[in-house]
PDB file of C-alpha atoms in Angstrom:
ATOM      1  CA  ASP A 106     -14.640  -5.486  -8.163  1.00  0.00           C
ATOM      2  CA  VAL A 107     -11.835  -6.705  -5.570  1.00  0.00           C
ATOM      3  CA  LYS A 108     -13.661  -5.336  -2.155  1.00  0.00           C
ATOM      4  CA  VAL A 109     -11.054  -5.306   0.845  1.00  0.00           C
ATOM      5  CA  THR A 110     -12.695  -4.474   4.268  1.00  0.00           C
ATOM      6  CA  GLN A 111     -11.447  -3.392   7.099  1.00  0.00           C
ATOM      7  CA  SER A 112     -13.912  -3.394  10.270  1.00  0.00           C
ATOM      8  CA  SER A 113     -12.997  -0.853  11.882  1.00  0.00           C
ATOM      9  CA  ARG A 114     -12.434   3.054  10.197  1.00  0.00           C
ATOM     10  CA  TYR A 115     -11.596   4.357  13.927  1.00  0.00           C
ATOM     11  CA  LEU A 116     -10.624   2.951  17.173  1.00  0.00           C
ATOM     12  CA  VAL A 117      -9.695   4.566  20.600  1.00  0.00           C
ATOM     13  CA  LYS A 118      -7.899   1.975  23.001  1.00  0.00           C
ATOM     14  CA  ARG A 119      -6.264   1.923  26.065  1.00  0.00           C
ATOM     15  CA  THR A 120      -2.335   0.939  26.772  1.00  0.00           C
ATOM     16  CA  GLY A 121      -1.973  -2.041  27.803  1.00  0.00           C
ATOM     17  CA  GLU A 122      -5.406  -3.045  25.872  1.00  0.00           C
ATOM     18  CA  LYS A 123      -5.298  -6.261  23.603  1.00  0.00           C
ATOM     19  CA  VAL A 124      -6.606  -4.876  20.314  1.00  0.00           C
ATOM     20  CA  PHE A 125      -7.816  -7.141  17.080  1.00  0.00           C
ATOM     21  CA  LEU A 126      -8.127  -5.190  13.802  1.00  0.00           C
ATOM     22  CA  GLU A 127      -9.783  -7.512  11.346  1.00  0.00           C
ATOM     23  CA  CYS A 128      -9.822  -7.671   7.467  1.00  0.00           C
ATOM     24  CA  VAL A 129     -11.729  -9.773   5.369  1.00  0.00           C
ATOM     25  CA  GLN A 130     -11.361  -9.624   1.178  1.00  0.00           C
ATOM     26  CA  ASP A 131     -13.937 -11.231  -1.319  1.00  0.00           C
ATOM     27  CA  MET A 132     -11.899 -12.194  -4.356  1.00  0.00           C
ATOM     28  CA  ASP A 133      -9.868 -15.134  -3.124  1.00  0.00           C
ATOM     29  CA  HIS A 134      -6.845 -14.125  -2.827  1.00  0.00           C
ATOM     30  CA  GLU A 135      -4.158 -15.865  -1.717  1.00  0.00           C
ATOM     31  CA  ASN A 136      -1.703 -13.287  -0.017  1.00  0.00           C
ATOM     32  CA  MET A 137      -3.303 -10.615   2.631  1.00  0.00           C
ATOM     33  CA  PHE A 138      -0.563  -8.113   3.727  1.00  0.00           C
ATOM     34  CA  TRP A 139      -0.497  -5.585   7.189  1.00  0.00           C
ATOM     35  CA  TYR A 140       0.967  -2.012   7.118  1.00  0.00           C
ATOM     36  CA  ARG A 141       1.391   0.523   9.474  1.00  0.00           C
ATOM     37  CA  GLN A 142       1.732   4.378   7.702  1.00  0.00           C
ATOM     38  CA  ASP A 143       3.193   6.421   9.462  1.00  0.00           C
ATOM     39  CA  PRO A 144       3.932  10.471   8.537  1.00  0.00           C
ATOM     40  CA  GLY A 145       7.167  10.407   6.732  1.00  0.00           C
ATOM     41  CA  LEU A 146       7.923   6.461   6.889  1.00  0.00           C
ATOM     42  CA  GLY A 147       5.799   5.688   4.292  1.00  0.00           C
ATOM     43  CA  LEU A 148       4.143   2.110   4.345  1.00  0.00           C
ATOM     44  CA  ARG A 149       5.831  -0.116   6.385  1.00  0.00           C
ATOM     45  CA  LEU A 150       5.265  -4.094   6.132  1.00  0.00           C
ATOM     46  CA  ILE A 151       4.180  -5.805   9.608  1.00  0.00           C
ATOM     47  CA  TYR A 152       3.538  -9.292   8.855  1.00  0.00           C
ATOM     48  CA  PHE A 153       1.831 -10.875   5.644  1.00  0.00           C
ATOM     49  CA  SER A 154       0.590 -14.566   5.031  1.00  0.00           C
ATOM     50  CA  TYR A 155       0.283 -16.696   1.557  1.00  0.00           C
ATOM     51  CA  ASP A 156      -1.889 -19.024   2.613  1.00  0.00           C
ATOM     52  CA  VAL A 157      -4.374 -19.958   5.451  1.00  0.00           C
ATOM     53  CA  LYS A 158      -2.698 -20.565   8.756  1.00  0.00           C
ATOM     54  CA  MET A 159       1.071 -19.454   7.111  1.00  0.00           C
ATOM     55  CA  LYS A 160       2.619 -16.060   7.996  1.00  0.00           C
ATOM     56  CA  GLU A 161       5.792 -14.192   7.648  1.00  0.00           C
ATOM     57  CA  LYS A 162       7.211 -11.406   9.167  1.00  0.00           C
ATOM     58  CA  GLY A 163       7.468  -8.482   7.874  1.00  0.00           C
ATOM     59  CA  ASP A 164      10.137  -5.388   8.446  1.00  0.00           C
ATOM     60  CA  ILE A 165       8.699  -4.379  11.781  1.00  0.00           C
ATOM     61  CA  PRO A 166       6.526  -7.397  13.532  1.00  0.00           C
ATOM     62  CA  GLU A 167       7.658  -6.759  17.025  1.00  0.00           C
ATOM     63  CA  GLY A 168       4.271  -5.936  19.422  1.00  0.00           C
ATOM     64  CA  TYR A 169       2.299  -7.414  16.893  1.00  0.00           C
ATOM     65  CA  SER A 170       0.607 -11.182  15.896  1.00  0.00           C
ATOM     66  CA  VAL A 171      -1.747 -12.302  13.391  1.00  0.00           C
ATOM     67  CA  SER A 172      -4.401 -14.890  12.452  1.00  0.00           C
ATOM     68  CA  ARG A 173      -5.301 -16.286   9.398  1.00  0.00           C
ATOM     69  CA  GLU A 174      -7.680 -19.040  10.126  1.00  0.00           C
ATOM     70  CA  LYS A 175     -10.039 -18.535   6.863  1.00  0.00           C
ATOM     71  CA  LYS A 176      -8.893 -17.488   3.363  1.00  0.00           C
ATOM     72  CA  GLU A 177     -10.846 -14.250   3.268  1.00  0.00           C
ATOM     73  CA  ARG A 178      -9.798 -13.197   6.782  1.00  0.00           C
ATOM     74  CA  PHE A 179      -6.606 -11.921   8.338  1.00  0.00           C
ATOM     75  CA  SER A 180      -6.334 -10.571  11.681  1.00  0.00           C
ATOM     76  CA  LEU A 181      -3.506  -8.400  13.047  1.00  0.00           C
ATOM     77  CA  ILE A 182      -3.566  -8.639  16.770  1.00  0.00           C
ATOM     78  CA  LEU A 183      -1.649  -5.830  19.270  1.00  0.00           C
ATOM     79  CA  GLU A 184      -0.839  -8.131  22.461  1.00  0.00           C
ATOM     80  CA  SER A 185      -0.258  -4.835  24.787  1.00  0.00           C
ATOM     81  CA  ALA A 186      -1.083  -2.130  22.915  1.00  0.00           C
ATOM     82  CA  SER A 187       1.215   0.805  23.797  1.00  0.00           C
ATOM     83  CA  THR A 188       1.313   4.800  22.421  1.00  0.00           C
ATOM     84  CA  ASN A 189       3.965   4.175  20.173  1.00  0.00           C
ATOM     85  CA  GLN A 190       1.392   1.851  18.027  1.00  0.00           C
ATOM     86  CA  THR A 191      -0.575   4.560  17.687  1.00  0.00           C
ATOM     87  CA  SER A 192      -0.989   5.173  13.808  1.00  0.00           C
ATOM     88  CA  MET A 193      -2.871   4.065  10.517  1.00  0.00           C
ATOM     89  CA  TYR A 194      -3.192   0.212   9.714  1.00  0.00           C
ATOM     90  CA  LEU A 195      -3.808  -0.771   6.143  1.00  0.00           C
ATOM     91  CA  CYS A 196      -4.852  -4.424   5.155  1.00  0.00           C
ATOM     92  CA  ALA A 197      -4.066  -5.707   1.369  1.00  0.00           C
ATOM     93  CA  SER A 198      -4.671  -8.798  -0.518  1.00  0.00           C
ATOM     94  CA  SER A 199      -2.968 -10.059  -4.022  1.00  0.00           C
ATOM     95  CA  LEU A 200      -2.990 -13.129  -5.609  1.00  0.00           C
ATOM     96  CA  THR A 201      -0.431 -15.760  -6.029  1.00  0.00           C
ATOM     97  CA  GLY A 202       1.357 -16.549  -9.371  1.00  0.00           C
ATOM     98  CA  ARG A 203       0.533 -13.399 -11.245  1.00  0.00           C
ATOM     99  CA  GLY A 204       3.660 -12.370 -11.850  1.00  0.00           C
ATOM    100  CA  ALA A 205       4.129  -9.063 -13.587  1.00  0.00           C
ATOM    101  CA  LYS A 206       0.070  -9.452 -13.386  1.00  0.00           C
ATOM    102  CA  ASN A 207       0.052  -9.034  -9.734  1.00  0.00           C
ATOM    103  CA  ILE A 208      -1.781  -5.619  -7.972  1.00  0.00           C
ATOM    104  CA  GLN A 209      -2.420  -5.014  -4.548  1.00  0.00           C
ATOM    105  CA  TYR A 210      -5.975  -4.016  -3.395  1.00  0.00           C
ATOM    106  CA  PHE A 211      -6.601  -2.163  -0.212  1.00  0.00           C
ATOM    107  CA  GLY A 212      -8.819  -1.465   2.845  1.00  0.00           C
ATOM    108  CA  ALA A 213      -9.936   2.173   3.583  1.00  0.00           C
ATOM    109  CA  GLY A 214      -7.884   1.657   6.548  1.00  0.00           C
ATOM    110  CA  THR A 215      -7.975   1.791  10.596  1.00  0.00           C
ATOM    111  CA  ARG A 216      -6.818   4.703  12.437  1.00  0.00           C
ATOM    112  CA  LEU A 217      -5.944   3.421  15.912  1.00  0.00           C
ATOM    113  CA  SER A 218      -4.973   5.539  18.683  1.00  0.00           C
ATOM    114  CA  VAL A 219      -3.835   4.382  21.909  1.00  0.00           C
ATOM    115  CA  LEU A 220      -3.899   6.698  25.073  1.00  0.00           C
TER     116      LEU A 220
ATOM    117  CA  LYS B  42      16.698  -4.939   0.036  1.00  0.00           C
ATOM    118  CA  GLN B  43      14.841  -2.691  -2.241  1.00  0.00           C
ATOM    119  CA  GLU B  44      14.415   0.879  -1.288  1.00  0.00           C
ATOM    120  CA  VAL B  45      11.848   3.028  -3.472  1.00  0.00           C
ATOM    121  CA  THR B  46      12.507   6.883  -3.055  1.00  0.00           C
ATOM    122  CA  GLN B  47       9.850   9.556  -4.508  1.00  0.00           C
ATOM    123  CA  ILE B  48      10.824  13.377  -4.878  1.00  0.00           C
ATOM    124  CA  PRO B  49       9.394  15.633  -4.304  1.00  0.00           C
ATOM    125  CA  ALA B  50       7.593  14.582  -1.118  1.00  0.00           C
ATOM    126  CA  ALA B  51       5.088  18.042  -1.546  1.00  0.00           C
ATOM    127  CA  LEU B  52       3.818  19.679  -4.975  1.00  0.00           C
ATOM    128  CA  SER B  53       1.633  22.359  -5.258  1.00  0.00           C
ATOM    129  CA  VAL B  54       0.698  23.386  -8.711  1.00  0.00           C
ATOM    130  CA  PRO B  55      -2.108  25.900 -10.128  1.00  0.00           C
ATOM    131  CA  GLU B  56      -4.974  24.174 -11.972  1.00  0.00           C
ATOM    132  CA  GLY B  57      -4.570  23.007 -15.462  1.00  0.00           C
ATOM    133  CA  GLU B  58      -0.932  22.761 -15.057  1.00  0.00           C
ATOM    134  CA  ASN B  59       0.652  19.461 -16.565  1.00  0.00           C
ATOM    135  CA  LEU B  60       2.861  17.813 -13.767  1.00  0.00           C
ATOM    136  CA  VAL B  61       5.449  14.596 -13.564  1.00  0.00           C
ATOM    137  CA  LEU B  62       5.951  12.844 -10.318  1.00  0.00           C
ATOM    138  CA  ASN B  63       9.282  10.849  -9.890  1.00  0.00           C
ATOM    139  CA  CYS B  64       9.602   7.631  -8.326  1.00  0.00           C
ATOM    140  CA  SER B  65      13.000   5.505  -8.514  1.00  0.00           C
ATOM    141  CA  PHE B  66      13.766   2.087  -7.214  1.00  0.00           C
ATOM    142  CA  THR B  67      17.260   0.683  -5.882  1.00  0.00           C
ATOM    143  CA  ASP B  68      16.873  -3.455  -7.356  1.00  0.00           C
ATOM    144  CA  SER B  69      16.228  -3.409 -11.101  1.00  0.00           C
ATOM    145  CA  ALA B  70      14.652  -6.849 -10.792  1.00  0.00           C
ATOM    146  CA  ILE B  71      10.915  -5.913 -10.103  1.00  0.00           C
ATOM    147  CA  TYR B  72       7.444  -7.684 -11.584  1.00  0.00           C
ATOM    148  CA  ASN B  73       5.991  -4.655 -11.726  1.00  0.00           C
ATOM    149  CA  LEU B  74       5.480  -1.075 -10.459  1.00  0.00           C
ATOM    150  CA  GLN B  75       1.812   0.419  -9.376  1.00  0.00           C
ATOM    151  CA  TRP B  76       0.685   3.874  -8.886  1.00  0.00           C
ATOM    152  CA  PHE B  77      -1.700   4.554  -5.888  1.00  0.00           C
ATOM    153  CA  ARG B  78      -3.715   7.635  -5.000  1.00  0.00           C
ATOM    154  CA  GLN B  79      -4.334   8.396  -1.147  1.00  0.00           C
ATOM    155  CA  ASP B  80      -6.824  10.499   0.246  1.00  0.00           C
ATOM    156  CA  PRO B  81      -6.179  11.889   3.530  1.00  0.00           C
ATOM    157  CA  GLY B  82      -7.584   9.740   5.940  1.00  0.00           C
ATOM    158  CA  LYS B  83      -8.253   6.762   3.439  1.00  0.00           C
ATOM    159  CA  GLY B  84      -6.795   3.526   2.057  1.00  0.00           C
ATOM    160  CA  LEU B  85      -4.921   3.570  -1.367  1.00  0.00           C
ATOM    161  CA  THR B  86      -6.921   3.195  -4.758  1.00  0.00           C
ATOM    162  CA  SER B  87      -4.699   1.597  -7.761  1.00  0.00           C
ATOM    163  CA  LEU B  88      -3.987   4.264 -10.534  1.00  0.00           C
ATOM    164  CA  LEU B  89      -1.838   2.228 -12.982  1.00  0.00           C
ATOM    165  CA  LEU B  90       0.271  -0.724 -13.161  1.00  0.00           C
ATOM    166  CA  ILE B  91       3.302  -1.090 -15.684  1.00  0.00           C
ATOM    167  CA  GLN B  92       4.446  -4.644 -15.676  1.00  0.00           C
ATOM    168  CA  SER B  93       8.294  -5.231 -15.748  1.00  0.00           C
ATOM    169  CA  SER B  94       8.172  -5.669 -19.811  1.00  0.00           C
ATOM    170  CA  GLN B  95       6.140  -2.850 -20.439  1.00  0.00           C
ATOM    171  CA  ARG B  96       7.240   1.337 -20.838  1.00  0.00           C
ATOM    172  CA  GLU B  97       4.090   3.183 -20.178  1.00  0.00           C
ATOM    173  CA  GLN B  98       0.422   2.570 -19.302  1.00  0.00           C
ATOM    174  CA  THR B  99      -2.246   5.033 -19.521  1.00  0.00           C
ATOM    175  CA  SER B 100      -5.812   5.741 -18.315  1.00  0.00           C
ATOM    176  CA  GLY B 101      -7.300   9.026 -18.871  1.00  0.00           C
ATOM    177  CA  ARG B 102      -5.261  11.912 -18.064  1.00  0.00           C
ATOM    178  CA  LEU B 103      -2.761   9.800 -16.381  1.00  0.00           C
ATOM    179  CA  ASN B 104       0.205   8.285 -18.042  1.00  0.00           C
ATOM    180  CA  ALA B 105       3.318   6.385 -16.581  1.00  0.00           C
ATOM    181  CA  SER B 106       6.643   5.269 -17.541  1.00  0.00           C
ATOM    182  CA  LEU B 107       9.041   2.672 -16.797  1.00  0.00           C
ATOM    183  CA  ASP B 108      12.418   2.540 -17.483  1.00  0.00           C
ATOM    184  CA  LYS B 109      13.586  -0.575 -15.456  1.00  0.00           C
ATOM    185  CA  SER B 110      17.090  -0.385 -16.162  1.00  0.00           C
ATOM    186  CA  SER B 111      17.777   3.235 -14.375  1.00  0.00           C
ATOM    187  CA  GLY B 112      15.374   2.224 -11.770  1.00  0.00           C
ATOM    188  CA  ARG B 113      12.738   4.799 -12.543  1.00  0.00           C
ATOM    189  CA  SER B 114       9.280   5.704 -12.777  1.00  0.00           C
ATOM    190  CA  THR B 115       7.535   8.928 -13.494  1.00  0.00           C
ATOM    191  CA  LEU B 116       3.707   9.649 -13.385  1.00  0.00           C
ATOM    192  CA  TYR B 117       2.337  12.531 -15.812  1.00  0.00           C
ATOM    193  CA  ILE B 118      -0.480  14.153 -14.778  1.00  0.00           C
ATOM    194  CA  ALA B 119      -2.109  16.190 -17.825  1.00  0.00           C
ATOM    195  CA  ALA B 120      -4.432  19.679 -16.991  1.00  0.00           C
ATOM    196  CA  SER B 121      -4.614  19.085 -13.581  1.00  0.00           C
ATOM    197  CA  GLN B 122      -7.704  19.638 -11.528  1.00  0.00           C
ATOM    198  CA  PRO B 123      -8.496  20.524  -8.085  1.00  0.00           C
ATOM    199  CA  GLY B 124      -9.834  16.650  -7.507  1.00  0.00           C
ATOM    200  CA  ASP B 125      -6.126  15.283  -8.217  1.00  0.00           C
ATOM    201  CA  SER B 126      -5.278  17.006  -4.925  1.00  0.00           C
ATOM    202  CA  ALA B 127      -4.089  13.650  -2.760  1.00  0.00           C
ATOM    203  CA  THR B 128      -0.812  11.721  -1.977  1.00  0.00           C
ATOM    204  CA  TYR B 129       0.692   9.637  -4.529  1.00  0.00           C
ATOM    205  CA  LEU B 130       2.333   6.422  -4.305  1.00  0.00           C
ATOM    206  CA  CYS B 131       4.304   4.115  -5.992  1.00  0.00           C
ATOM    207  CA  ALA B 132       5.170   0.736  -5.218  1.00  0.00           C
ATOM    208  CA  VAL B 133       7.137  -1.883  -6.659  1.00  0.00           C
ATOM    209  CA  TYR B 134       6.436  -6.017  -6.685  1.00  0.00           C
ATOM    210  CA  HIS B 135       9.603  -7.560  -5.754  1.00  0.00           C
ATOM    211  CA  SER B 136      10.336 -11.269  -5.480  1.00  0.00           C
ATOM    212  CA  GLY B 137       8.628 -13.124  -2.168  1.00  0.00           C
ATOM    213  CA  ASN B 138       5.751 -11.658  -2.818  1.00  0.00           C
ATOM    214  CA  GLN B 139       6.717  -8.194  -1.315  1.00  0.00           C
ATOM    215  CA  PHE B 140       5.997  -4.985  -2.167  1.00  0.00           C
ATOM    216  CA  TYR B 141       7.809  -1.798  -1.590  1.00  0.00           C
ATOM    217  CA  PHE B 142       6.398   1.213  -1.191  1.00  0.00           C
ATOM    218  CA  GLY B 143       7.678   4.993  -1.296  1.00  0.00           C
ATOM    219  CA  THR B 144       6.516   7.824   0.667  1.00  0.00           C
ATOM    220  CA  GLY B 145       4.519   9.550  -1.254  1.00  0.00           C
ATOM    221  CA  THR B 146       4.466  12.455  -3.078  1.00  0.00           C
ATOM    222  CA  SER B 147       1.219  14.831  -1.495  1.00  0.00           C
ATOM    223  CA  LEU B 148       0.309  17.025  -4.308  1.00  0.00           C
ATOM    224  CA  THR B 149      -2.000  19.918  -3.960  1.00  0.00           C
ATOM    225  CA  VAL B 150      -3.696  21.685  -6.961  1.00  0.00           C
ATOM    226  CA  ILE B 151      -4.942  25.455  -6.393  1.00  0.00           C
ATOM    227  CA  PRO B 152      -7.871  26.666  -7.727  1.00  0.00           C
TER     228      PRO B 152
END
């Protein structure tokens, strides 16, 4: 079974702190994604990466950055956390080149509260 | 840009009922459509994948259909149980390695 592991289930941080959210997958997937999920807004893509050291902005990249130094690990960084970044953050991974058979696998999520 | 809509946003049914959840999308040029289940405070669990060339997929009491030309998919749940209570999301896989999600239907099955 594919396993996508997010390092923290719950995080509480203060405004202005630098925050790191870590995600690791064990299936050698090329693509990794970071989403945030808010009530009524659904999942919104922050960033995705299709290879090591490669990244693409999603729909809402402002206030975030990412790092992918190794294939299995994709980190989301909040440079200076703000209260409007309080949300559920979900990491996902998928293969490349599977076309119609491509499936996204999700981690358990990190609930971040910024006070 | 692809837009995915799920109606209704919330649904309550008595245990044992059969029910249908709806998903619609604006751009029919998709590779596949995936249905997920999400329990409160948890991540997404994949339920069914329908490839663009397929019309339906079944897993146990779940049956998902896809009509790509009209931009619609349905998830049919037979003989609902309280354990089916969760939020159900659909997502379409589009070009550029991107997935587009609906906002989900929150299902409550009343014992």
